[in-house]
Coordinates of C-alpha atoms and ligand atoms in Angstrom, one line a residue:
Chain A
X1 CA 0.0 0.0 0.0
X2 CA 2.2 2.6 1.1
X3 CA 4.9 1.7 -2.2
X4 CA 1.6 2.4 -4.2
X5 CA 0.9 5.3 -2.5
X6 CA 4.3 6.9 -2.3
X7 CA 6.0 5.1 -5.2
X8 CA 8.7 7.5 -5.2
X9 CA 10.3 7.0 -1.9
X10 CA 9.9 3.2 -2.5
X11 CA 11.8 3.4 -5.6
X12 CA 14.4 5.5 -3.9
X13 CA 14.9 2.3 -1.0
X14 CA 14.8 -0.3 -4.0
X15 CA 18.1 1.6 -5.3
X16 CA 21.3 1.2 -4.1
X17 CA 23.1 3.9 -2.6
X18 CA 26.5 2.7 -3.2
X19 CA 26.9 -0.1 -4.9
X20 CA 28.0 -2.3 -2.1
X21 CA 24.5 -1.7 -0.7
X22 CA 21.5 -4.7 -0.8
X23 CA 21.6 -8.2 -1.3
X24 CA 24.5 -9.5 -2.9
X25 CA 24.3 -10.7 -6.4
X26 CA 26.9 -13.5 -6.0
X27 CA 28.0 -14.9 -3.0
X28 CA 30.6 -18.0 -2.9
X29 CA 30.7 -18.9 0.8
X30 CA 34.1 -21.8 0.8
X31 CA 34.2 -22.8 -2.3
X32 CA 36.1 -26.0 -2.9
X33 CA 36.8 -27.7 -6.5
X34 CA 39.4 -30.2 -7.7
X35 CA 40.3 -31.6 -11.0
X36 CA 40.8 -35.0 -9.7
X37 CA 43.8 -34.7 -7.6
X38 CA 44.3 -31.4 -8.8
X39 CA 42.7 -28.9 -6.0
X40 CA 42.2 -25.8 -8.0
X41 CA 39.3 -23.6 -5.5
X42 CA 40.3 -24.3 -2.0
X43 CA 37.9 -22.1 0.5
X44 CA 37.1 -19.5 -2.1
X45 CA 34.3 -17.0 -0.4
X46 CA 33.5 -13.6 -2.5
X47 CA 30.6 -11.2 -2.3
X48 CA 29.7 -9.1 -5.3
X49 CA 26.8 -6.4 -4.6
X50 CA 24.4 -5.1 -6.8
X51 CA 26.3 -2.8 -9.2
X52 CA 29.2 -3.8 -8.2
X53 CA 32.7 -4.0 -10.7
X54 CA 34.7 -7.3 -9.2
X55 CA 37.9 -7.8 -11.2
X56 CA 40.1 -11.1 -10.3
X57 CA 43.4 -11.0 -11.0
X58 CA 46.5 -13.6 -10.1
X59 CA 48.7 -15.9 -11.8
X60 CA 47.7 -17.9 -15.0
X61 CA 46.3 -21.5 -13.1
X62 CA 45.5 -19.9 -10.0
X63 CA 41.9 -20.4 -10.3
X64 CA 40.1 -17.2 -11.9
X65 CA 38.5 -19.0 -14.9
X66 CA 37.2 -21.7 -12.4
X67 CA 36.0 -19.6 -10.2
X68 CA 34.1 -17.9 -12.6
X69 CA 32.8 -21.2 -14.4
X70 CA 31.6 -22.2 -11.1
X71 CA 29.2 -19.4 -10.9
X72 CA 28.2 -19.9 -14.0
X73 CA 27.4 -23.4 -13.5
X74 CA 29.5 -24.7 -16.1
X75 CA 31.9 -26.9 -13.2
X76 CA 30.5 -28.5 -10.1
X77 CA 31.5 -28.1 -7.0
X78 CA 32.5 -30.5 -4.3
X79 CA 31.8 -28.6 -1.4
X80 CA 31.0 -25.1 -0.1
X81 CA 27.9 -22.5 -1.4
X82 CA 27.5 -20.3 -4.2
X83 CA 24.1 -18.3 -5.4
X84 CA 23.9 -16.1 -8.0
X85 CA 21.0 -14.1 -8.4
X86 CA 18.9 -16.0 -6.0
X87 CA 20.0 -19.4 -7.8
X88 CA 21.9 -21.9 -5.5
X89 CA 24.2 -22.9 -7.9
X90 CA 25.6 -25.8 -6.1
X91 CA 22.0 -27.8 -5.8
X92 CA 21.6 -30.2 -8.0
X93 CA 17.9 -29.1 -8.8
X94 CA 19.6 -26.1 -10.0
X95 CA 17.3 -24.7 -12.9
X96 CA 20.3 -24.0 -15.4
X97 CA 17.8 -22.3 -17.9
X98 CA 16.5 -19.7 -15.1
X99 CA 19.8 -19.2 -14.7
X100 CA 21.1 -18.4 -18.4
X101 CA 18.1 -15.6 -18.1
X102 CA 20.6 -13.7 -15.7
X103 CA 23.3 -14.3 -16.5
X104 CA 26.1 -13.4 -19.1
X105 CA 29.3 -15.0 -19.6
X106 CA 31.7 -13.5 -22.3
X107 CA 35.4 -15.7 -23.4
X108 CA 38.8 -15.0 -24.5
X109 CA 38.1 -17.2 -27.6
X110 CA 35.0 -14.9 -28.5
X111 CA 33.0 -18.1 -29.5
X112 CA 31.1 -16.5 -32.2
X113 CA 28.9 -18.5 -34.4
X114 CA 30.9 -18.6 -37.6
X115 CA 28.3 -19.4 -39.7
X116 CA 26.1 -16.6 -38.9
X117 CA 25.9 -12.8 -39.4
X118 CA 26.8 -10.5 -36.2
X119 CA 22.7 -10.1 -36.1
X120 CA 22.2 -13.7 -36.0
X121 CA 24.4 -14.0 -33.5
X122 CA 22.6 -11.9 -31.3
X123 CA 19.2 -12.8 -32.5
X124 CA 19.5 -16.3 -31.7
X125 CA 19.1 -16.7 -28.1
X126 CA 16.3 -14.2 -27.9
X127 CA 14.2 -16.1 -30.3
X128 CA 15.2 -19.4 -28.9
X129 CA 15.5 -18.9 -25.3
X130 CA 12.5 -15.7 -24.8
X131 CA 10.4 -16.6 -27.5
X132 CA 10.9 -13.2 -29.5
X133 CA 9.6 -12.9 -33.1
X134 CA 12.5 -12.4 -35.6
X135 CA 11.5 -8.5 -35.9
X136 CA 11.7 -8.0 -32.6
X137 CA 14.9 -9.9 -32.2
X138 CA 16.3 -8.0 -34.9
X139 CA 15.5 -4.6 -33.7
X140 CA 17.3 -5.7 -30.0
X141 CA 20.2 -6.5 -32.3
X142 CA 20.6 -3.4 -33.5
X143 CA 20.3 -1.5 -30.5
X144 CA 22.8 -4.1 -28.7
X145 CA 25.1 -3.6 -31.7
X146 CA 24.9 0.2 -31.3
X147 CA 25.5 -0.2 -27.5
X148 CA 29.1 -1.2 -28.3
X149 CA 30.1 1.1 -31.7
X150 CA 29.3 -1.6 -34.4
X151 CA 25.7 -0.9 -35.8
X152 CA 26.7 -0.7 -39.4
X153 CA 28.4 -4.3 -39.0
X154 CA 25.1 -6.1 -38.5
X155 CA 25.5 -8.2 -41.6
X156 CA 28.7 -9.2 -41.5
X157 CA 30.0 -12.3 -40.7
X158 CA 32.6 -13.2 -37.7
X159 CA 35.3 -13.8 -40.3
X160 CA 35.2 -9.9 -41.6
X161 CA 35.5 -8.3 -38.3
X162 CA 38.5 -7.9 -36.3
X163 CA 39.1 -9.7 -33.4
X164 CA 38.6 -6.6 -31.2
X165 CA 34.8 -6.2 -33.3
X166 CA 33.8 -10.0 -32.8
X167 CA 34.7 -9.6 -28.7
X168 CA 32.3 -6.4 -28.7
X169 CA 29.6 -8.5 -30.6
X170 CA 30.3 -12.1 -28.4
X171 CA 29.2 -8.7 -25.8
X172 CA 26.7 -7.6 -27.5
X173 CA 25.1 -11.4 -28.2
X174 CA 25.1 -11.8 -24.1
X175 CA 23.6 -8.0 -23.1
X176 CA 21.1 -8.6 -25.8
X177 CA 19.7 -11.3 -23.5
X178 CA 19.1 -8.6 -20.8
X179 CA 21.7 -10.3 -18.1
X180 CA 21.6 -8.9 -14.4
X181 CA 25.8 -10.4 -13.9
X182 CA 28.1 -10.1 -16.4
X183 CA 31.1 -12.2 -16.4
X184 CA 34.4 -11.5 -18.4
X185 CA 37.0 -14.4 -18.5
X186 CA 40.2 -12.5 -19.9
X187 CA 38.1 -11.3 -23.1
X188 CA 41.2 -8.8 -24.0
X189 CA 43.8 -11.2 -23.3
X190 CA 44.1 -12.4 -27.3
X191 CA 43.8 -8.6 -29.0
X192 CA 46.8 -6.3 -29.5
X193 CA 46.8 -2.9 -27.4
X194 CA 44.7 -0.9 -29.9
X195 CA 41.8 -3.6 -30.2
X196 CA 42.2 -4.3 -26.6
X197 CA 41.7 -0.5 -25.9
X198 CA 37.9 -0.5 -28.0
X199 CA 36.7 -3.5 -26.0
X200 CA 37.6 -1.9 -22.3
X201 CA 35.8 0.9 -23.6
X202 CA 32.8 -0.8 -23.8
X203 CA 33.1 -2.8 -20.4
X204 CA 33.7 0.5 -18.7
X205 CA 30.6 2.1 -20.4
X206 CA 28.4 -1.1 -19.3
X207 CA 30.3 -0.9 -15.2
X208 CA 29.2 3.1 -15.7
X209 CA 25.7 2.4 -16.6
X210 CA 25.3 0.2 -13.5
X211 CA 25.9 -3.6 -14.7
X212 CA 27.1 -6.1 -11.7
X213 CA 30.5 -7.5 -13.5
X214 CA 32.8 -10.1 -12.5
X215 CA 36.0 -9.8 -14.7
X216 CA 39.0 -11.7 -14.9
X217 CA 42.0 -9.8 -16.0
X218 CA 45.5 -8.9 -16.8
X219 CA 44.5 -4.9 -17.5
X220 CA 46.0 -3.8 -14.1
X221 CA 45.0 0.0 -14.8
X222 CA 41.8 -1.2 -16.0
X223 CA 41.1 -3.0 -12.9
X224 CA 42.4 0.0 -10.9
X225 CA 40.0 2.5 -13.0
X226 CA 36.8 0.3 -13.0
X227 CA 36.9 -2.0 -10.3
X228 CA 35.2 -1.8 -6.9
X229 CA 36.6 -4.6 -5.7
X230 CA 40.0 -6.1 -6.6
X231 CA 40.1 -9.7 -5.9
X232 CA 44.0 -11.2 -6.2
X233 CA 43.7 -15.0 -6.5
X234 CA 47.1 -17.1 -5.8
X235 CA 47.2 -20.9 -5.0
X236 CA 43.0 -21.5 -5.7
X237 CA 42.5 -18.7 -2.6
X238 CA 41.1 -15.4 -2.4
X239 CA 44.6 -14.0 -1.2
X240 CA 43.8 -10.1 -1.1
X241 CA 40.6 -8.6 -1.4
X242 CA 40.6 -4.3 -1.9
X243 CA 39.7 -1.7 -3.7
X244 CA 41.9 -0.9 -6.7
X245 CA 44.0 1.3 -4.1
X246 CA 45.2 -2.6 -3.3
X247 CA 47.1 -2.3 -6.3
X248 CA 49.0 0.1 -5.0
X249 CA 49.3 -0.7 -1.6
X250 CA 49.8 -4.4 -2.1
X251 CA 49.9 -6.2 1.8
X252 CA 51.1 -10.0 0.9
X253 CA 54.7 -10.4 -0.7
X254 CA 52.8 -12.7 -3.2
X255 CA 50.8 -9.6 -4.6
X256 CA 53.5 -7.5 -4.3
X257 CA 55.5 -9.8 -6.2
X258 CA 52.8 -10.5 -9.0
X259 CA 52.3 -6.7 -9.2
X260 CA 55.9 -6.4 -9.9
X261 CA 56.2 -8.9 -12.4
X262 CA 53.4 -7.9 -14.1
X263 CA 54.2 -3.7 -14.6
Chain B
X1 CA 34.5 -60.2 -85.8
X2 CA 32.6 -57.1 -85.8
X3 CA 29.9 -56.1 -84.0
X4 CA 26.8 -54.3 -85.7
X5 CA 25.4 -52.1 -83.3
X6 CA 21.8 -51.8 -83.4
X7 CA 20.1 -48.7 -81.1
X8 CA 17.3 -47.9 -83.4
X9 CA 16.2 -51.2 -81.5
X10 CA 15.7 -49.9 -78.3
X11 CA 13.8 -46.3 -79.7
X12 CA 10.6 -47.9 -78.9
X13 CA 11.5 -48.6 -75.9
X14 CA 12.4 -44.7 -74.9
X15 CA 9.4 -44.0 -72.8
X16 CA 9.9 -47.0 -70.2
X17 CA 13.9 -45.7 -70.0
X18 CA 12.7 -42.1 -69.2
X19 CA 10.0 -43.7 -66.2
X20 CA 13.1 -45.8 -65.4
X21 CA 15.0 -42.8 -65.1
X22 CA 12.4 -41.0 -62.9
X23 CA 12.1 -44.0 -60.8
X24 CA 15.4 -44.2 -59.6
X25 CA 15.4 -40.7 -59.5
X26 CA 12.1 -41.0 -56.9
X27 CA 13.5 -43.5 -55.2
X28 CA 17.5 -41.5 -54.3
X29 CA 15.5 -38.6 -53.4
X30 CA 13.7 -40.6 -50.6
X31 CA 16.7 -42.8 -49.7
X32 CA 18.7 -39.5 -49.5
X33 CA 16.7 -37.3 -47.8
X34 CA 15.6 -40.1 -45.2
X35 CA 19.0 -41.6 -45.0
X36 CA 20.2 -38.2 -44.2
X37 CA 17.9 -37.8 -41.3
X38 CA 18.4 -41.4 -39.6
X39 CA 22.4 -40.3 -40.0
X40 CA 22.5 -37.5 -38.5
X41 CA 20.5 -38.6 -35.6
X42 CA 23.0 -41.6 -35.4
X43 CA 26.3 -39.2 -35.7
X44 CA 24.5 -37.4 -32.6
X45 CA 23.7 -40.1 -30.5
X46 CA 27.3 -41.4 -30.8
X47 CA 28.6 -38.2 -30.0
X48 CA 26.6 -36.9 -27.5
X49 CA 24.1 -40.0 -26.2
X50 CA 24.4 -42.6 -23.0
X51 CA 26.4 -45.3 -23.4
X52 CA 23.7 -47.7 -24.8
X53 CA 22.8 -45.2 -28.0
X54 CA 26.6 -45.2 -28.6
X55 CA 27.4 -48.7 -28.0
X56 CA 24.2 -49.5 -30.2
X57 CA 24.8 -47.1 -33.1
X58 CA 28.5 -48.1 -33.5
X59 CA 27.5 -51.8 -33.9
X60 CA 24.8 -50.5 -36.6
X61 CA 27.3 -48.3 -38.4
X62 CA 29.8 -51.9 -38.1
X63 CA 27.5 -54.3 -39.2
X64 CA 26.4 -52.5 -42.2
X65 CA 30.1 -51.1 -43.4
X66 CA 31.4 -54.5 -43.5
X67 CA 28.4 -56.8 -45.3
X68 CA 27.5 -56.4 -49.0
X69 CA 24.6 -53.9 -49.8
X70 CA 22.4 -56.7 -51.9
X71 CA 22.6 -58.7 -48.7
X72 CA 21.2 -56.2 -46.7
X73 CA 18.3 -55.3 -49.8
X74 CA 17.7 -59.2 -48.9
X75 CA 17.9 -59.2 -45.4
X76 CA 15.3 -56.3 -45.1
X77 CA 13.2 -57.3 -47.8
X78 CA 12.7 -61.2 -46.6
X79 CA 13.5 -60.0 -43.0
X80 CA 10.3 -57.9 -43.2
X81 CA 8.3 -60.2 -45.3
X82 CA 9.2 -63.1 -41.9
X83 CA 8.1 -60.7 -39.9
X84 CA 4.5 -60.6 -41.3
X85 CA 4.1 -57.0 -43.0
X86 CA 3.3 -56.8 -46.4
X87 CA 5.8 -54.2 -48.3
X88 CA 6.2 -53.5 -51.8
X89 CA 10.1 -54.0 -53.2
X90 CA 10.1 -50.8 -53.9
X91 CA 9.5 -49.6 -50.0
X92 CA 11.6 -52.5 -49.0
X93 CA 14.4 -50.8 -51.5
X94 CA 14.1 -47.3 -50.0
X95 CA 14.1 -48.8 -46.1
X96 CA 17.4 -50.7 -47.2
X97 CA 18.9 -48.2 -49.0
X98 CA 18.0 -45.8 -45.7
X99 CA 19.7 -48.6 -43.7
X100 CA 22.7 -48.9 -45.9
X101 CA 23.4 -45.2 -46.4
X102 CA 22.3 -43.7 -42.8
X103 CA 25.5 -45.7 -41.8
X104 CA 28.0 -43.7 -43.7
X105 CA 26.2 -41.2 -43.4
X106 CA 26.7 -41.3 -39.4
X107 CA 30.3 -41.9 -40.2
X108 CA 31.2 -38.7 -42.4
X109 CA 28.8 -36.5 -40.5
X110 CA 30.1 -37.4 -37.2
X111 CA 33.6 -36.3 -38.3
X112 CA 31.6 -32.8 -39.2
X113 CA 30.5 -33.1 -35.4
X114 CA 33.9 -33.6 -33.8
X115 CA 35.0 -30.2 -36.3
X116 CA 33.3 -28.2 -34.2
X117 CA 34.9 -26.8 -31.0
X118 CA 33.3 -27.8 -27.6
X119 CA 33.5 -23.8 -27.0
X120 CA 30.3 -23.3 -29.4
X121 CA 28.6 -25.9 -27.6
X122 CA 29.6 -24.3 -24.7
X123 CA 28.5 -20.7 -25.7
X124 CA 25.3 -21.5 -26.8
X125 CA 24.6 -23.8 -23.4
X126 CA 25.7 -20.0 -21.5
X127 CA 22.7 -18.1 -24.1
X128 CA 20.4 -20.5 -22.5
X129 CA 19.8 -22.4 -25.8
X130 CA 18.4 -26.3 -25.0
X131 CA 20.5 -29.2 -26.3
X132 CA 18.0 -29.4 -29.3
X133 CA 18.7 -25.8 -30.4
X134 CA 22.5 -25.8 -29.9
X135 CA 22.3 -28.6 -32.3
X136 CA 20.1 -27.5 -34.9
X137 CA 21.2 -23.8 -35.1
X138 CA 25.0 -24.1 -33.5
X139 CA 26.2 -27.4 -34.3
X140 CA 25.0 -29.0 -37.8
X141 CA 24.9 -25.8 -40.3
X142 CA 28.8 -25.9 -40.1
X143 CA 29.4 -29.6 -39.1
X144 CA 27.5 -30.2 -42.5
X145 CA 29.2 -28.1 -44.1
X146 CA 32.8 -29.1 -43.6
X147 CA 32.0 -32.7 -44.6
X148 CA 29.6 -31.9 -47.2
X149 CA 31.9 -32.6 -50.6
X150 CA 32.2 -36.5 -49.0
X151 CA 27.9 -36.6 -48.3
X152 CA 28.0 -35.3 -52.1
X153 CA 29.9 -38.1 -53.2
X154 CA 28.3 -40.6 -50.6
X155 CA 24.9 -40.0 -52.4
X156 CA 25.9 -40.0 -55.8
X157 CA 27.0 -43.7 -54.7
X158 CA 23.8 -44.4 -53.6
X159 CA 22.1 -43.5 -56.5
X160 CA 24.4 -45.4 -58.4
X161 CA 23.9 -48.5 -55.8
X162 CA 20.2 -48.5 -56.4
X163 CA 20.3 -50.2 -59.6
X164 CA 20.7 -53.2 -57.1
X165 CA 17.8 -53.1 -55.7
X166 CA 16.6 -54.3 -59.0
X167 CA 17.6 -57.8 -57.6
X168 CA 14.1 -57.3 -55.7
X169 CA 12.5 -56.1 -58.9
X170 CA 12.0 -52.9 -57.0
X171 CA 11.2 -50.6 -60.3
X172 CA 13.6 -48.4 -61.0
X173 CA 16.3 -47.8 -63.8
X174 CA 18.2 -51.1 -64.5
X175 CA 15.1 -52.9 -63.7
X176 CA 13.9 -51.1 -67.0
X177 CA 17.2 -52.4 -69.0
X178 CA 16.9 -55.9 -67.6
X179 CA 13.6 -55.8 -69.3
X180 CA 14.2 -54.1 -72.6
X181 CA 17.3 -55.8 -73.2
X182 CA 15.6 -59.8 -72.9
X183 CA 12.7 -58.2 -75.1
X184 CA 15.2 -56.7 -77.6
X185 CA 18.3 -59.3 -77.2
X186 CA 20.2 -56.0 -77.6
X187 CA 22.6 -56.7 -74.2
X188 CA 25.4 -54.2 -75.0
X189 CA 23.1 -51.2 -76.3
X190 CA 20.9 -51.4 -73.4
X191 CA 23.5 -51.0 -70.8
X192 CA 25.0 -48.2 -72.8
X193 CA 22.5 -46.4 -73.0
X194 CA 21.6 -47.4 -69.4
X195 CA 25.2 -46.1 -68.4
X196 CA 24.9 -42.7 -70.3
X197 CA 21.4 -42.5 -68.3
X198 CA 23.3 -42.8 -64.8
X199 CA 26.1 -40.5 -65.5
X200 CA 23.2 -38.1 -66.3
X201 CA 21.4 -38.8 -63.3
X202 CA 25.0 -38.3 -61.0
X203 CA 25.3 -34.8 -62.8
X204 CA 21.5 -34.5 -62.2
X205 CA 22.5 -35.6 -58.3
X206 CA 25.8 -33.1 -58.1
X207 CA 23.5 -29.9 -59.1
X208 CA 21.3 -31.0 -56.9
X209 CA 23.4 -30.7 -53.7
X210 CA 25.2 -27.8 -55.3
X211 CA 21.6 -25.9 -55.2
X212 CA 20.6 -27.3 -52.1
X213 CA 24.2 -26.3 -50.4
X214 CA 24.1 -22.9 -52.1
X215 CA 20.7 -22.4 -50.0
X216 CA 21.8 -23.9 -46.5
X217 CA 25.5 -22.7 -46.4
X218 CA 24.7 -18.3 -47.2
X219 CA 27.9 -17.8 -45.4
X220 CA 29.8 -19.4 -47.9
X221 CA 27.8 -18.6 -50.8
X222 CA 28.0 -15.1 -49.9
X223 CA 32.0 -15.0 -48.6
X224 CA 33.3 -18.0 -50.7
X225 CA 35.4 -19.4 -48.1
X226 CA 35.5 -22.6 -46.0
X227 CA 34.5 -22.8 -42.9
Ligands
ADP1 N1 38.7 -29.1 -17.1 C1 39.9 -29.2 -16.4 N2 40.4 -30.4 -16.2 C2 41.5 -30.5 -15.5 N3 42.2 -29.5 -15.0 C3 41.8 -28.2 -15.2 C4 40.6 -28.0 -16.0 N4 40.3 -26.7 -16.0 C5 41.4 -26.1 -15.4 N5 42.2 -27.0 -14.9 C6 43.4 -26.7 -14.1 O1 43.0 -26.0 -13.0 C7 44.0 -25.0 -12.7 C8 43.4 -23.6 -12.7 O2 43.0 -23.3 -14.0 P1 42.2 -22.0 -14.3 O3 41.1 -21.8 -13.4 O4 42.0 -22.0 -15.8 O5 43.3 -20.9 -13.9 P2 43.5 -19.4 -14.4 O6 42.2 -19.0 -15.1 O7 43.7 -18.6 -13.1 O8 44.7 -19.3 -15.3 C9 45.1 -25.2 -13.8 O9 46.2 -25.9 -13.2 C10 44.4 -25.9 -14.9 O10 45.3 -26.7 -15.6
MG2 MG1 42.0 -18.4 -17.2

C-alpha cells in the first residue's frame, strides 16, 4: 500500500546507494573444486553487490576461470555454497535455464557462431530462449550492436570483423539477452593494445551504466580504474581482497610480487 | 568379328527408359533425404548419447560397413516379409537403402561433429539455448558443411547402388534395361544407353546438392570461403 501510495520513496529504497548496498548478487561462501587430484578452489568466499565491478586477478592457473565457471554453472563443485541471483548454484535441482536468463558469460576465444551474421548472433538466443519474433529480435540486435560502436556491422560475418569487433559482438550477443551479472574471462587477453583498448571501452561504459561484473584480468590499470573490488587470487584462494588502491598498496609479498612482475 | 550395333532397337523402348529414369530418381530422393535424417540422428547419438545409444549405433554403423549392400536389400526385404508385414520392393528398397546409407552417413557426418569446437557448444549452453537448439542452429549448419563434398559423393554412390535393388524387382532404372534388353536381345546397347542414363542422373545428383548447399550454407555462398 504505502509503495503504491508513495511510489517515489519506494523506488528510492529499491536503489542502491552505493553499490555495495542490498543483497548481494553472487556470494561463494568456501568454495572447494578439484580436477581430480588437482585442487584448484580451495575455501574461495566472494561477495559481489548489486552494481558492483569485481575484477580477479592472479597468476595464470591460480583459479580465476574456475571460479568464474563455477558461478556460472559450467563446473560442479564438491563442497561449499554459491548463489547467483537468487539461484543456488551448487544444488543439483539447479534450474540452469532460469539461470542463463541472468546471467552473461563472455570468453577470450570470442565463440562467435561462424556461420552466422553479427545479427544472427545476437538474434538467436532471444528467439530461442525468450520466445521473440524475428523482428523484434532483430530490432534488439541493433540496438545491442549500437550499445558497443558496431551498428553498421550487422550483416557481417565473424570472419570480416576484427578480433577486437567479434569480442564487442560475443558482448553484445550476451547484453542482448538482458543479463543482471556479467562475467568476463580475460576477453582482451588475445587482441593487440589498440583492439584491446575499444573492447575496455565498452566494459567500462556497461560498469558506468550500472551492470554487476565479475571480470578476470590482466589490465591492471583497468582494474584500478573500473573495479570496486579487486580480488588477487594465488594458489585457488582469495589471497587479497581491496579496492583498486590494493594495487597500490599491495599487503602479501605474493601480490607485491605479482604486481611487480606484471608492470 | 565385328559387331553391328543396333540402337534404333531400343527407340521404342524410350518412354519405359525415361519412367526408369524418374524411378530411380524418386526412389534416391527418398533414400537421401531419409537416409540423411536417420544419419544425423545416429552421428549425434554417438557423440553426445548414454552409453547404450553409442554402443548400439557403433554396432549398426559396423555391421552394415562391413556386409554387402544386396545382402542387406535381402535381409530387409525377406526379413520384413518373416516378420508378417506386407511391403512392396520398392518400399523395402528405400528402407534398405536408408539402412545402408544412414551408416556412412553417421560416419562422415560425425567427423563434421567432432570439427566443431566444444567452446560453441559451450557458448550457446551459456545463451540459455536447449540441447535441441544448440544442435540445430550451432552445431550442424557448419558440421554439414565441412564434410559436405564426401555426403556429395556418398549419395551420388547411392544413387548409383540402387540399380541393385533391381535384384528385388523394385522398379527403377536397371530394372527397366533388364527388361528391354531380354525383349530386344540388344545386351550391349541397353547398358549403354543405361550407363549414359546414370552418369546423367549423377550430374543431375551433383546440381542438386550444389543448389541445395548454395541455400543452407549463405555464409559461404556469400563470402566463398571454408569454414
Ligand atoms: N577441465 C579441467 N580439467 C583438469 N584441469 C583443469 C581443468 N580446467 C582447469 N584445470 C586446471 O586448473 C588449474 C586452474 O585453472 P584456471 O582456473 O583456468 O586458472 P586461471 O584462469 O587462473 O589461469 C590449472 O592448473 C588448470 O590446468
Ligand atoms: Mg583463465
Amino acid at each position: 500500500m504505502s509503495a503504491v501510495a508513495n511510489p517515489t520513496r519506494a523506488a528510492r529504497e529499491d536503489t542502491p546507494r552505493s553499490p555495495q548496498a542490498g543483497a548481494p548478487v553472487v556470494r561463494l561462501h568456501d568454495v572447494h573444486k578439484s580436477f581430480g587430484a588437482l585442487k584448484v578452489l580451495d575455501g574461495v568466499s566472494l561477495d559481489v553487490g548489486p552494481g558492483e565491478v569485481a575484477a580477479i586477478i592472479g597468476q595464470s592457473g591460480s583459479g580465476k576461470s574456475t571460479a568464474l565457471r563455477c558461478i556460472n554453472a559450467l563446473e560442479t563443485i564438491q563442497q561449499g555454497t554459491i548463489h547467483v541471483c537468487g539461484h543456488a548454484i551448487h544444488d543439483p535441482q539447479l534450474d540452469r535455464r532460469a539461470l542463463r536468463r541472468d546471467v552473461g558469460i563472455v570468453f577470450q576465444s570470442y565463440n562467435l557462431f561462424p556461420h552466422l551474421t553479427a545479427e544472427q548472433n545476437i538474434m538467436l538466443a532471444p528467439t530461442c530462449v525468450k520466445g521473440m519474433t524475428k523482428a523484434q529480435a532483430r530490432e534488439l540486435a541493433r540496438e545491442v550492436l549500437s550499445h558497443v560502436g558496431l551498428a553498421e556491422k550487422a550483416e557481417h560475418y565473424p570472419e570480416q570483423l576484427s578480433g577486437g569487433q567479434q569480442q564487442r559482438v560475443a558482448i553484445a550477443r550476451s547484453l542482448a539477452m538482458r543479463p543482471k551479472l556479467m562475467l568476463f574471462d580475460e576477453v582482451t587477453s588475445a587482441l593487440d593494445p589498440q583492439l584491446t583498448g575499444e573492447v575496455l571501452k565498452v566494459m567500462e561504459n556497461l560498469a558506468r551504466e550500472g551492470m554487476t561484473m565479475i571480470l578476470v584480468t590482466h589490465e591492471m590499470a583497468f582494474a584500478r580504474k573500473v573495479a570496486s573490488k579487486v580480488v588477487y587470487m594465488h594458489r585457488g584462494r582469495v589471497w587479497e581482497t581491496g579496492t583498486g588502491a590494493m594495487l597500490d598498496d599491495p599487503q602479501t609479498p605474493e601480490l607485491r610480487a605479482f604486481i611487480g612482475n606484471g608492470l | 568379328m565385328t559387331y553391328q550395333f543396333d540402337f534404333a532397337a531400343l527407340l521404342p523402348y524410350w518412354p519405359e527408359f525415361v519412367h526408369g529414369l524418374w524411378l530411380t530418381l524418386q526412389l534416391s530422393a527418398m533414400a537421401t533425404v531419409l537416409g540423411f535424417i536417420v544419419g544425423t540422428l545416429c552421428a549425434i547419438g554417438r557423440a553426445d548419447g548414454p552409453p547404450a545409444v553409442k554402443w548400439a549405433v557403433a554396432a549398426y554403423v559396423e555391421v552394415i560397413r562391413n556386409t554387402p549392400l544386396l545382402v542387406q536389400i535381402f535381409l530387409v526385404y525377406f526379413g520384413i516379409a518373416t516378420l508378417g508385414f506386407r511391403i512392396g520392393a520398392n518400399t523395402a528398397a528405400v528402407a534398405a537403402l536408408v539402412v545402408n546409407v544412414g551408416a556412412y552417413t553417421c560416419e562422415i557426418v560425425r567427423a563434421g561433429l567432432e570439427s566443431v569446437h566444444k567452446a560453441q557448444l559451450e557458448a550457446a549452453d551459456c545463451l540459455g539455448l536447449s540441447r535441441v537448439q544448440t544442435y540445430w542452429h550451432v552445431v550442424l549448419r557448419p558440421a554439414v558443411e565441412r564434410v559436405y563434398p564426401a555426403l556429395t559423393s556418398q549419395y551420388v554412390l547411392l544413387m548409383l547402388a540402387s540399380s541393385i535393388t533391381s535384384q528385388i524387382s523394385a522398379e527403377e532404372l536397371t530394372a527397366v534395361a533388364n527388361r528391354v534388353q531380354s525383349d530386344t536381345f540388344r545386351s550391349f546397347e541397353t547398358y549403354i544407353v543405361v550407363g549414359l542414363l546414370y552418369l546423367l542422373l549423377s550430374f543431375v545428383v551433383r546440381i542438386a546438392f550444389w543448389l541445395v548447399g548454395l541455400g543452407v550454407f549463405v555464409r559461404r555462398r556469400k563470402l566463398g570461403t571454408a569454414l
